[in-house]
Short mmCIF file of C-alpha atoms in Angstrom, two decimals:
data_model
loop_
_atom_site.label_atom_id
_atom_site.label_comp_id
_atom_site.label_asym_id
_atom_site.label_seq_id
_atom_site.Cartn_x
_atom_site.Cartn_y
_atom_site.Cartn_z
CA UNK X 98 26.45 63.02 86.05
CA UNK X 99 28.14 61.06 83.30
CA UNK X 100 32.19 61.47 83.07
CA UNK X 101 32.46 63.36 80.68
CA UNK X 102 30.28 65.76 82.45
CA UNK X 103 32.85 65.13 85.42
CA UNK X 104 35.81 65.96 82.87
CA UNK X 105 33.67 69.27 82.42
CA UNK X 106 33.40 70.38 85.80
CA UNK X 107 37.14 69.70 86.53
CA UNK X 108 38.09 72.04 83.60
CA UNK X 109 35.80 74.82 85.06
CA UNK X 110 35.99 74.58 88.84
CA UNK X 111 38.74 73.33 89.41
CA UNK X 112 41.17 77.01 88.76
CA UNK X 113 38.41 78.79 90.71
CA UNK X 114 38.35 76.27 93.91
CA UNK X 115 42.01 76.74 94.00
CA UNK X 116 42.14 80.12 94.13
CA UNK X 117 39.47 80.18 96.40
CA UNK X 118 41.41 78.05 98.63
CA UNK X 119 44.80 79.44 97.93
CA UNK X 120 43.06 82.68 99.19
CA UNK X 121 41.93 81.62 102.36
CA UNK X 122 44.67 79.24 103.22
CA UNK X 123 47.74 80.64 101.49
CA UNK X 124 49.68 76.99 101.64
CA UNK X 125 49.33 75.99 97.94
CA UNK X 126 49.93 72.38 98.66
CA UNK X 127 47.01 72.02 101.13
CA UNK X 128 45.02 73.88 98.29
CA UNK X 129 46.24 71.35 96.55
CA UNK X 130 45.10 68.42 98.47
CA UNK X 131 41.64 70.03 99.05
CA UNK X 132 41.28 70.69 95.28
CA UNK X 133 41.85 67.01 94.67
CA UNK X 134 39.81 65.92 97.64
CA UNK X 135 36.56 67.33 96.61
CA UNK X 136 36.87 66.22 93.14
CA UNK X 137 37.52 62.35 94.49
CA UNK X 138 34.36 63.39 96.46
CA UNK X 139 32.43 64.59 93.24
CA UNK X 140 33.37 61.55 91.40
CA UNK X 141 32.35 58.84 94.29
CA UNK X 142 29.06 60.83 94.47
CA UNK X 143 28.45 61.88 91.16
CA UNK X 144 25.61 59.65 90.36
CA UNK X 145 23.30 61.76 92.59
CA UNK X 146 24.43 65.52 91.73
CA UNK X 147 23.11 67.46 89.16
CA UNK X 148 25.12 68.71 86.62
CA UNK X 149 23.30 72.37 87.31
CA UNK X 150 24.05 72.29 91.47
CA UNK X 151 27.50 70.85 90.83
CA UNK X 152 29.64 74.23 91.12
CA UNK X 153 28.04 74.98 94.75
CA UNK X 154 28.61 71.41 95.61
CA UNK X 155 32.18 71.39 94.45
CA UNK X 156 32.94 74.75 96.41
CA UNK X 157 30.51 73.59 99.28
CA UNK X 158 32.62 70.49 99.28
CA UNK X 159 35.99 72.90 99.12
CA UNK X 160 35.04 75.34 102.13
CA UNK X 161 34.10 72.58 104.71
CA UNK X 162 37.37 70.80 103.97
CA UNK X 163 39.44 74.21 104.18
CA UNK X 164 37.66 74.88 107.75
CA UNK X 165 38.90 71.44 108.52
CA UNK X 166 42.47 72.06 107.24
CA UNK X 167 42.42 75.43 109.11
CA UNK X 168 40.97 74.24 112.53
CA UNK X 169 43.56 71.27 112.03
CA UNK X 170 46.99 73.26 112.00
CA UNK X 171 45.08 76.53 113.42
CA UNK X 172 46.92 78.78 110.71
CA UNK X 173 44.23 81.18 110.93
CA UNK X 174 44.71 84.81 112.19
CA UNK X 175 42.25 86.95 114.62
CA UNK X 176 40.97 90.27 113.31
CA UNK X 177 41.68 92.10 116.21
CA UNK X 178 45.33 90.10 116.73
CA UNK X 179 45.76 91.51 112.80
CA UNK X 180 45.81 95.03 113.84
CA UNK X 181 49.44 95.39 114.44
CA UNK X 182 50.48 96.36 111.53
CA UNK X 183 54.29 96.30 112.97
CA UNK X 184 54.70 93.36 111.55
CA UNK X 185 53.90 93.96 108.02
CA UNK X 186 56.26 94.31 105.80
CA UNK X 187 56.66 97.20 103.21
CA UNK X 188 57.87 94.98 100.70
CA UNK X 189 54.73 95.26 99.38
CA UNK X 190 55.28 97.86 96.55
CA UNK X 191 51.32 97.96 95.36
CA UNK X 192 47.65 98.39 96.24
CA UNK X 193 46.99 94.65 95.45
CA UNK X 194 49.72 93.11 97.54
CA UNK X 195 47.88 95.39 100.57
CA UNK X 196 44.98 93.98 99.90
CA UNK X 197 46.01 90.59 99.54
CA UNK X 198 47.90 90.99 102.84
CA UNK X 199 45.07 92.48 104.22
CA UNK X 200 42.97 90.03 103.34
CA UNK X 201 45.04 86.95 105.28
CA UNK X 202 44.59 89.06 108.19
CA UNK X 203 40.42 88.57 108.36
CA UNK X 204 38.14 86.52 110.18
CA UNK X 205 37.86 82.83 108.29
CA UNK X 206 33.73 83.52 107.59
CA UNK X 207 34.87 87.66 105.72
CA UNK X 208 37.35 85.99 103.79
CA UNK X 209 35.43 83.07 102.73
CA UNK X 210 32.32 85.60 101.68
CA UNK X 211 34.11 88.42 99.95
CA UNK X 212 36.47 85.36 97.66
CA UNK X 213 33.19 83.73 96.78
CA UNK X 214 31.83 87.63 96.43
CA UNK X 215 34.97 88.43 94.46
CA UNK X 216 35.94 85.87 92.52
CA UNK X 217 33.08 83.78 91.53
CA UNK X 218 30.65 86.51 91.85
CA UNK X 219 28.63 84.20 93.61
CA UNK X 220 25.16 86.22 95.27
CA UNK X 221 24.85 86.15 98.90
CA UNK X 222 22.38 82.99 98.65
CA UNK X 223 24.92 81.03 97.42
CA UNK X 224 27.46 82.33 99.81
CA UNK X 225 25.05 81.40 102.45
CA UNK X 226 23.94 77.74 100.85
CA UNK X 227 28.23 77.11 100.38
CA UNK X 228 29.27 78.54 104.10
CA UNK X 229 26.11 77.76 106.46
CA UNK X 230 25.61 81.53 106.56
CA UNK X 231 22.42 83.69 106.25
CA UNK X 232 21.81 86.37 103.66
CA UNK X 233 22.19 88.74 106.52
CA UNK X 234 25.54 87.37 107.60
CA UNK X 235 26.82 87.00 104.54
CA UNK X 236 26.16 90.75 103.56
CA UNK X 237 27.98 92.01 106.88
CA UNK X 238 30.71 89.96 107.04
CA UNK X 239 31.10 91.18 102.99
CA UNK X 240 31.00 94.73 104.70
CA UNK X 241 33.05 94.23 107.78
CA UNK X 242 35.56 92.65 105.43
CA UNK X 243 35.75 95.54 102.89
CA UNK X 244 35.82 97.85 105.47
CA UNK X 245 38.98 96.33 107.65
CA UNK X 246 40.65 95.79 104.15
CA UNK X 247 40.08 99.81 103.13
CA UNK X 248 41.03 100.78 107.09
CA UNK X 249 44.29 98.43 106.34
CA UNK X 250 45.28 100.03 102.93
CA UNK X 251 44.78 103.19 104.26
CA UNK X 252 46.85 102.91 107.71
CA UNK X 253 49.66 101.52 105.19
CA UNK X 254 49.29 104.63 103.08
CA UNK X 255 49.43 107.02 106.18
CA UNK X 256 52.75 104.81 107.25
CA UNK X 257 54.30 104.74 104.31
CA UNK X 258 53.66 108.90 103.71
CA UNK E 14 19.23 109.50 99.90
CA UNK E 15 22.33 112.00 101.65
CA UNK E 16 25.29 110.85 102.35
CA UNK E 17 26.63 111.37 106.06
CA UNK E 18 29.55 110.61 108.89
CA UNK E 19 27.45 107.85 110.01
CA UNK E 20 26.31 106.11 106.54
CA UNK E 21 28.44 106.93 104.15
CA UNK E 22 30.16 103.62 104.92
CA UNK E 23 27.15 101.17 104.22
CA UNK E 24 25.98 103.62 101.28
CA UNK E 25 29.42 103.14 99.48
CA UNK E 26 29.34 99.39 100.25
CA UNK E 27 26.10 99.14 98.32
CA UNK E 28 27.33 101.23 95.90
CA UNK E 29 29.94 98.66 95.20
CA UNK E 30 27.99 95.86 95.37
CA UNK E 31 25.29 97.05 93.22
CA UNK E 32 22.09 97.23 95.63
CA UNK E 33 21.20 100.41 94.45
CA UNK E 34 19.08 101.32 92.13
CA UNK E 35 19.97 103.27 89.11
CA UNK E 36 18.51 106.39 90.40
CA UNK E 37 20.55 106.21 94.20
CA UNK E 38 23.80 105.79 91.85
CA UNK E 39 23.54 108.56 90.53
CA UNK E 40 22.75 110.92 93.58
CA UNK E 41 25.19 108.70 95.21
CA UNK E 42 27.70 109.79 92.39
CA UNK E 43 27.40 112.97 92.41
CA UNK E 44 27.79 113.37 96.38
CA UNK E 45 30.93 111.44 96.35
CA UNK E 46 32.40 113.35 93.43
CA UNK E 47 31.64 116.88 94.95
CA UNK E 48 32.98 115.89 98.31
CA UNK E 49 37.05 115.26 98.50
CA UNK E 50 36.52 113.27 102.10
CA UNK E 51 33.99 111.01 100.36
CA UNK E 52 35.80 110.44 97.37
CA UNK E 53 39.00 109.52 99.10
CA UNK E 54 36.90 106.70 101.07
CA UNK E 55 34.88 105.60 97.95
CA UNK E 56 38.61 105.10 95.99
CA UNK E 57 40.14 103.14 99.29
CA UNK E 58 36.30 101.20 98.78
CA UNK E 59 36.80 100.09 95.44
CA UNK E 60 40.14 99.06 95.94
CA UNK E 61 38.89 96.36 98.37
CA UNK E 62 37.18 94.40 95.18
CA UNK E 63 39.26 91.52 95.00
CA UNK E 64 40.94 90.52 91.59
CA UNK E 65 41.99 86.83 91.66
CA UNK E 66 45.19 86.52 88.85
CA UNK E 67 44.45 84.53 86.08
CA UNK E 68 48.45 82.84 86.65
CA UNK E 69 46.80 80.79 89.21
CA UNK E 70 45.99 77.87 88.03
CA UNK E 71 46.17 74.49 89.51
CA UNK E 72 48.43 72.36 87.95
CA UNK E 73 46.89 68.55 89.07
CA UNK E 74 44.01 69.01 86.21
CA UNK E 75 45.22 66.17 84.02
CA UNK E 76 45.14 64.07 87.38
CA UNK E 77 41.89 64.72 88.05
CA UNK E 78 40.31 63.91 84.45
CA UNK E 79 38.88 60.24 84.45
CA UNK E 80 39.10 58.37 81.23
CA UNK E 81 35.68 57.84 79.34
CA UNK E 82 36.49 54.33 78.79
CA UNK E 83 34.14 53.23 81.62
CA UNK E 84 31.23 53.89 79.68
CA UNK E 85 32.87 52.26 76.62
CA UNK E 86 34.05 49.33 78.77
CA UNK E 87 30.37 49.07 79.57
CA UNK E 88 29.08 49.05 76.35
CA UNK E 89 31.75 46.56 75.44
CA UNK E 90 30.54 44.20 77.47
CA UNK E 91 26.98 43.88 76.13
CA UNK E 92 28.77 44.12 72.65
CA UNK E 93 30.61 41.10 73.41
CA UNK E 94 27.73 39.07 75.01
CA UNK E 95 25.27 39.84 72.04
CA UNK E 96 28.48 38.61 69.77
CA UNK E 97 28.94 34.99 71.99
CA UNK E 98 25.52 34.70 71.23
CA UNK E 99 25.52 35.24 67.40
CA UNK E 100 28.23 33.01 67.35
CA UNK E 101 27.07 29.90 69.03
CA UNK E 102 23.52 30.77 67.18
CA UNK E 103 25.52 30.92 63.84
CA UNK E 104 27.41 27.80 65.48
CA UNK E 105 24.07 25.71 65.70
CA UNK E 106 23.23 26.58 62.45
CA UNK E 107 25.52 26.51 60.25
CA UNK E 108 27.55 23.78 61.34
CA UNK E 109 28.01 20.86 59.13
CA UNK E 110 26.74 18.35 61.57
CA UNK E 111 23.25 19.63 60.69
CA UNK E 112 23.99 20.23 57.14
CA UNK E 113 25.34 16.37 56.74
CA UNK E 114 22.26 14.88 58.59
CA UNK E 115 19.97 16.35 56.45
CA UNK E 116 21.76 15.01 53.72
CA UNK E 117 21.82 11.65 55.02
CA UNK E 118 18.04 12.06 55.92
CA UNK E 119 17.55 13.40 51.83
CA UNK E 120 19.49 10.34 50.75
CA UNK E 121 17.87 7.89 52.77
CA UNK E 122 14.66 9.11 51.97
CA UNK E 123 15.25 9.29 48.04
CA UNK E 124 16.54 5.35 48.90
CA UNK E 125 13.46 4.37 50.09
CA UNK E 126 11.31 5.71 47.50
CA UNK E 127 13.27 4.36 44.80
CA UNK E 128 13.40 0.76 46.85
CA UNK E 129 9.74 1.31 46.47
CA UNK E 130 9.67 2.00 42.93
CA UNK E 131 8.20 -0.68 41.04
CA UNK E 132 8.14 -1.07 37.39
CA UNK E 133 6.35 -3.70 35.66
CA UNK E 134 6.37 -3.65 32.13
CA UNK E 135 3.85 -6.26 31.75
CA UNK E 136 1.14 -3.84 32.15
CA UNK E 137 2.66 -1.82 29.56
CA UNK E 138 0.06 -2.48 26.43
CA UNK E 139 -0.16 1.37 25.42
CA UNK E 140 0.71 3.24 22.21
CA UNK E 141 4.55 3.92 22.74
CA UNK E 142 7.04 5.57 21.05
CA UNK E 143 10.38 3.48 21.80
CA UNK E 144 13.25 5.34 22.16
CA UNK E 145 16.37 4.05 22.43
CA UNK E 146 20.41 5.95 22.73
CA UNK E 147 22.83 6.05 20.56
CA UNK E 148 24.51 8.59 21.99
CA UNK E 149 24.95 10.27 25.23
CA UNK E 150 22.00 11.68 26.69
CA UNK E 151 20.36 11.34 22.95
CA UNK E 152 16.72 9.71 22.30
CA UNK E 153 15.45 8.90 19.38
CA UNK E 154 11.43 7.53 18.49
CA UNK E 155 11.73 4.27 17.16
CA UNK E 156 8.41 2.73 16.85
CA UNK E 157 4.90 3.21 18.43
CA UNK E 158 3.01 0.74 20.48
CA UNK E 159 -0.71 0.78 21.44
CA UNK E 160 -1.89 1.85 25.03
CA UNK E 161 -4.30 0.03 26.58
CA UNK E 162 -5.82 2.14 29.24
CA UNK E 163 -5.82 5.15 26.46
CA UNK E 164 -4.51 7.53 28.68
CA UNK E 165 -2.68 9.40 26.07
CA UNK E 166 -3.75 12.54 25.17
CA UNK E 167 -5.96 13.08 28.38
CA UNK E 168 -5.93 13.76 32.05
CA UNK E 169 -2.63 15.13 33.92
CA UNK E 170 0.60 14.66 31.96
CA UNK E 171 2.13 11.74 33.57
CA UNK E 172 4.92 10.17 33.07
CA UNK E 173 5.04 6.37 33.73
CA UNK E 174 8.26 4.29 34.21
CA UNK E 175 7.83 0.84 33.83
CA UNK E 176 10.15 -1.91 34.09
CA UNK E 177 10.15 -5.87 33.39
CA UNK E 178 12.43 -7.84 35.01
CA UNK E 179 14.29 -10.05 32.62
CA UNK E 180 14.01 -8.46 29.68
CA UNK E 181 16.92 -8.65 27.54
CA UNK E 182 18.14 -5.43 25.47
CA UNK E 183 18.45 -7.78 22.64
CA UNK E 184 15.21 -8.63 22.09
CA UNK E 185 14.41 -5.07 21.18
CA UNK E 186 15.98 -4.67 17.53
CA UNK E 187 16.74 -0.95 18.25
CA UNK E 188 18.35 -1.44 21.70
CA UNK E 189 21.61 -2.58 20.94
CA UNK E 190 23.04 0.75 21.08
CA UNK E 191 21.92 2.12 24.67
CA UNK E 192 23.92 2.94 27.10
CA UNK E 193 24.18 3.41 31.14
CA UNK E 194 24.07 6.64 31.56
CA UNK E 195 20.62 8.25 30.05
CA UNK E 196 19.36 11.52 32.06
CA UNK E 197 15.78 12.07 30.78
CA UNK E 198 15.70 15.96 30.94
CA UNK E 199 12.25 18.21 30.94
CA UNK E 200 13.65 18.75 27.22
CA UNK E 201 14.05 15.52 26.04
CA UNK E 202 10.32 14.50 27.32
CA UNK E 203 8.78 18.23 26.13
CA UNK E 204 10.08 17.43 22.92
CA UNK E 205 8.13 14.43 22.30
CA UNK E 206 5.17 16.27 24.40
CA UNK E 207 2.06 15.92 24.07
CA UNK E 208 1.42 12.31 23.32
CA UNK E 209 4.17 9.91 23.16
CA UNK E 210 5.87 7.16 25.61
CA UNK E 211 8.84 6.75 26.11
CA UNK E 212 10.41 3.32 26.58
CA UNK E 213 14.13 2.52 27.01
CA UNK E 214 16.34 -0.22 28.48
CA UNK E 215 18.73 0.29 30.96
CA UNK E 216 22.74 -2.00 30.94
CA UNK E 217 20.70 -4.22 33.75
CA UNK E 218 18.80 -5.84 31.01
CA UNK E 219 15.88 -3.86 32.42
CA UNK E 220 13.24 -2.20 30.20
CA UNK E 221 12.07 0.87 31.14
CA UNK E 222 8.74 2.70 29.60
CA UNK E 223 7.57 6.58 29.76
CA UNK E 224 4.34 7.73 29.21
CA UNK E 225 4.22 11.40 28.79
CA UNK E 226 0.18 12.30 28.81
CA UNK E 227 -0.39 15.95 28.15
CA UNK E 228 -3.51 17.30 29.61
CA UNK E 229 -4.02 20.57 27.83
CA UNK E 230 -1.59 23.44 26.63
CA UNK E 231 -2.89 25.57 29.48
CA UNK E 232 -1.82 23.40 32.17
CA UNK E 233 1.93 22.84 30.78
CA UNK E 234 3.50 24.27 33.70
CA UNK E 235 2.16 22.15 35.88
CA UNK E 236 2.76 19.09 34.59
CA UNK E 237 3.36 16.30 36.26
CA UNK E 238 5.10 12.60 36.52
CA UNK E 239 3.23 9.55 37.89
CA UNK E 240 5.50 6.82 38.65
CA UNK E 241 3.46 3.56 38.47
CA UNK E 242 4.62 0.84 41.01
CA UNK E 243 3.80 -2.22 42.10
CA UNK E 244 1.83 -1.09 44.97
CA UNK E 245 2.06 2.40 45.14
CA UNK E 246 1.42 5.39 42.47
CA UNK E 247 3.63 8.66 43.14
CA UNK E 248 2.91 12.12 42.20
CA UNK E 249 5.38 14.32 42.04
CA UNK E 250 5.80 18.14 41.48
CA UNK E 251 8.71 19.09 42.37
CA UNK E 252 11.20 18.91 39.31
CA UNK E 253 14.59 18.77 40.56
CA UNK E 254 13.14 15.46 42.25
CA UNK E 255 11.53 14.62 39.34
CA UNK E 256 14.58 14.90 37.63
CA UNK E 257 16.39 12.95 40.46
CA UNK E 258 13.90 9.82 39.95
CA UNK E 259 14.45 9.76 36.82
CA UNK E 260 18.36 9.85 36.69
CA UNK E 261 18.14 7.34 39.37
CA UNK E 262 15.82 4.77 37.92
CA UNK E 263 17.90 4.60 34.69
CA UNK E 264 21.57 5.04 36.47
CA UNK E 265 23.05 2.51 38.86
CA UNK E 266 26.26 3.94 38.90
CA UNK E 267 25.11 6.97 40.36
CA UNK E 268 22.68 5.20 42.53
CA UNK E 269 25.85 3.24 44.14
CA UNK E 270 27.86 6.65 44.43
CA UNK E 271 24.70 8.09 46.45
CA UNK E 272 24.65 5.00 49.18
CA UNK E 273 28.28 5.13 49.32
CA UNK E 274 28.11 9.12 49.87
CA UNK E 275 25.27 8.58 52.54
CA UNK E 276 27.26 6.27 54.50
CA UNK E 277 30.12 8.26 54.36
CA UNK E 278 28.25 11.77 55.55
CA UNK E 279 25.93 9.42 57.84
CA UNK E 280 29.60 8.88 59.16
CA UNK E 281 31.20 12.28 59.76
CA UNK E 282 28.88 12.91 62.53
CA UNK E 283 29.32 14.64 65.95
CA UNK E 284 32.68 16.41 64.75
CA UNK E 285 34.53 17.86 67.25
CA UNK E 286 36.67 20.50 66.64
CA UNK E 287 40.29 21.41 68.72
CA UNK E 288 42.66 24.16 68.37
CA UNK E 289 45.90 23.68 70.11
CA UNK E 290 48.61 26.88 69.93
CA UNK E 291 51.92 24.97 69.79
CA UNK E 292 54.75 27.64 70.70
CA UNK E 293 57.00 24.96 72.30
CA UNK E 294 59.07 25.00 69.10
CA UNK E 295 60.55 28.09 67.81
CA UNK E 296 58.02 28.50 65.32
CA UNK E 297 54.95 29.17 67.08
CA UNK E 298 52.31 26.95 65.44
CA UNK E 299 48.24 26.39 65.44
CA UNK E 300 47.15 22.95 65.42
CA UNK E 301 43.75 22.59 64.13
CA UNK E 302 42.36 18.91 64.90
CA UNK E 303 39.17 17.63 63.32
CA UNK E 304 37.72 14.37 64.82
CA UNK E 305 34.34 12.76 63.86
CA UNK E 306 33.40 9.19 63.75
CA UNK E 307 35.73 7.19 61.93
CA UNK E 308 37.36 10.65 60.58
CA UNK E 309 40.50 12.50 61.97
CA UNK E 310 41.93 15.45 60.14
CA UNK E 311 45.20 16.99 61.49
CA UNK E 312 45.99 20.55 60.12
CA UNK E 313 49.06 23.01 61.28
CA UNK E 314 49.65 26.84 60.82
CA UNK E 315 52.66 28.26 60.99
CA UNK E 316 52.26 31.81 60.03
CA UNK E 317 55.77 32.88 60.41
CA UNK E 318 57.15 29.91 59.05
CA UNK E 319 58.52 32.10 55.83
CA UNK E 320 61.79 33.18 56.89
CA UNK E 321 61.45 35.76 54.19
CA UNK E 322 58.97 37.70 55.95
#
């Protein structure tokens, strides 16, 4: 990969890595650092990628340093401990902001696969090449992850009623 | 494929995702849209696609981007190596050193061949056409002697100088006129082409003679000048040398200026060339020193020395 090839990839990838980890992580400073770690990791490695396999590596790259990140100040919430919905509050005055909350309150593996589903489009291969998963497992955590997030808008609704 | 309480769940999610085929959409479709349950559940679905904003951006993009000048600085480098070497290549070769030892080499060389040019006008017994200067670069036919060997009129055109030691300018009645500095030109000897010789008398009291033998019309262009000696015979094609011989058998002056001029270039070898930046004073300064042997040439630059500027 030549630099300017490098240049490339930073002014693609690197919006979509950031949301991706903004997503998961919600601390926009560690997205920060992560975005700017895997491109130092691109660049010292660069002269064996491929410019074709360079978005999976770059997001590849992203994901295992977000599961450090997460493991490291253990930020990340339980499904089942994400069932009280007591302490949500109703500030949220749309059907995105639900879903966004709702999404902070899944499993590490559903939200990584449904932002890589969502906003990348990425197929369930490359979900599985990026997070270590199977096809299988990346198809029902998808699931299991639209379904909490449609059970979660629609307690709100019921509450809010 | 019917929707029920116990798939309607995984249906929808396929629906969304797009594993169905066209025809399953459609059935699909119209299930959900004739069923108020369903269609409740298939809007809460579709609301779980996540939209990422398009505000969120991450700002540290500039930091990221590496200049391209590596690859430049790369290529820089081999630029400037292949330049060192043209330079110390154009260095070697087009230095004067080399130029002034070949001149030296030229000079001694054209010394030693006229050292070796002997001309004895004794053997001159041939028809002749004296010609003598009145002016400047001027000949003029005086009179005609008789050749001996006959050579006029056949074989190569030659050309033969011949000198006798002693001979006073006097004793040739036409003579009294001539001066030092007579260049015989490839005009002056084609115009008394095909069959005449050429005799004149240098300001050493020196007689010189030219035979000028034409061989045939055809052959014009390649004429050429034998130079008899004492010992040795010289054939020569080349006509700036020609030329040369002859300026320098009939022109001591010039002959002197050419050993001084070899000594001096034979002199301003092995230069050595030093460039000292001077900004002690406050006019910065270049000092360009040239040093050879027996040579030293001092030069300064001050390019701001104009206050004007």
């Amino acid at each position: 990969m030549t630099t300017a090839e490098y240049n490339e990839c930073v002014k693609l990838y690197s919006d979509g890595i950031f949301r991706f980890i903004l997503k998961n992580i919600r601390d926009e400073f560690e997205a920060e650092n992560i975005v700017q770690n895997t491109f130092e990791k691109l660049w010292v490695r660069r002269e064996g990628i491929e410019i074709k396999t360079v978005k999976s590596y770059l997001f590849k790259i992203a994901y295992n340093n977000m599961i450090d990140v997460i493991r490291k100040n253990k930020k990340h919430v339980d499904l089942e401990s994400a069932g009280n919905l007591a302490s949500v509050s109703y500030e949220y005055d749309n059907l995105i902001n639900y879903v966004n909350h709702a999404v902070q309150q899944l499993p590490d593996k559903q939200r990584t696969a449904i932002t890589l589903r969502d906003f990348e489009g990425y197929d369930y291969r490359s979900i599985g090449d990026i997070t270590g998963m199977s096809e299988s497992q990346v198809k029902v955590n998808i699931f299991r992850a639209r379904k909490y997030i449609k059970e979660y808008i629609k307690k709100l609704e019921i509450m809010m009623l | 494929m019917n929707l029920n309480s116990d798939n309607y769940e995984l249906v929808m999610f396929d629906l969304l995702e797009g594993n169905l085929s066209e025809a399953d959409e459609l059935k699909v479709m119209e299930q959900i849209e004739s069923d108020e349950f369903l269609f409740k559940e298939w809007k809460l679905f579709k609301s779980t696609v996540l939209v990422c904003s398009p505000k969120t951006v991450y700002k540290g993009k500039s930091m990221l981007l590496k200049d391209e000048y590596a690859v430049l600085h790369n290529f820089g480098r081999w630029v400037a190596a292949a330049a060192s070497v043209a330079l110390v290549v154009a260095f070697i070769f087009y230095w004067p050193h080399r130029e002034q030892k070949k001149m030296v080499h030229d000079s001694a060389e054209f010394l030693e061949k006229e050292k070796n040019m002997r001309l004895n006008i004794s053997e001159v017994q041939q028809e002749t056409v004296v010609m003598t200067t009145k002016k400047k670069d001027k000949f003029e036919p005086v009179t005609r002697l008789k050749s001996q060997n006959n050579e006029v009129g056949v074989g190569a055109q030659k050309l033969k100088l011949n000198r006798k030691k002693g001979m006073d300018r006097n004793e040739h009645p036409q003579n009294t006129d001539i001066q030092d500095n007579i260049v015989l030109s490839d005009k002056v000897i084609a115009q008394y082409l095909p069959e005449r010789i050429v005799s004149m008398q240098t300001s050493s009291n020196e007689s010189s003679k030219i035979e000028i033998v034409q061989e045939s019309s055809a052959n014009v262009e390649k004429n050429r000048i034998e130079i008899l000696g004492d010992d040795n015979e010289y054939l020569v094609d080349n006509e700036s040398v020609k030329e040369k011989i002859l300026t320098f058998a009939t022109n001591k002056s010039l002959k002197r200026m050419m050993k001084i001029t070899a000594v001096i270039l034979a002199k301003a070898r092995h230069p050595k060339l030093k460039m000292i930046p001077d900004f002690k004073g406050e006019i910065p300064s270049l000092n360009i020193e040239i040093e050879t042997e027996g040579y030293h040439v001092i030069a300064s630059l001050q390019p701001s020395r104009n206050k004007n500027n």
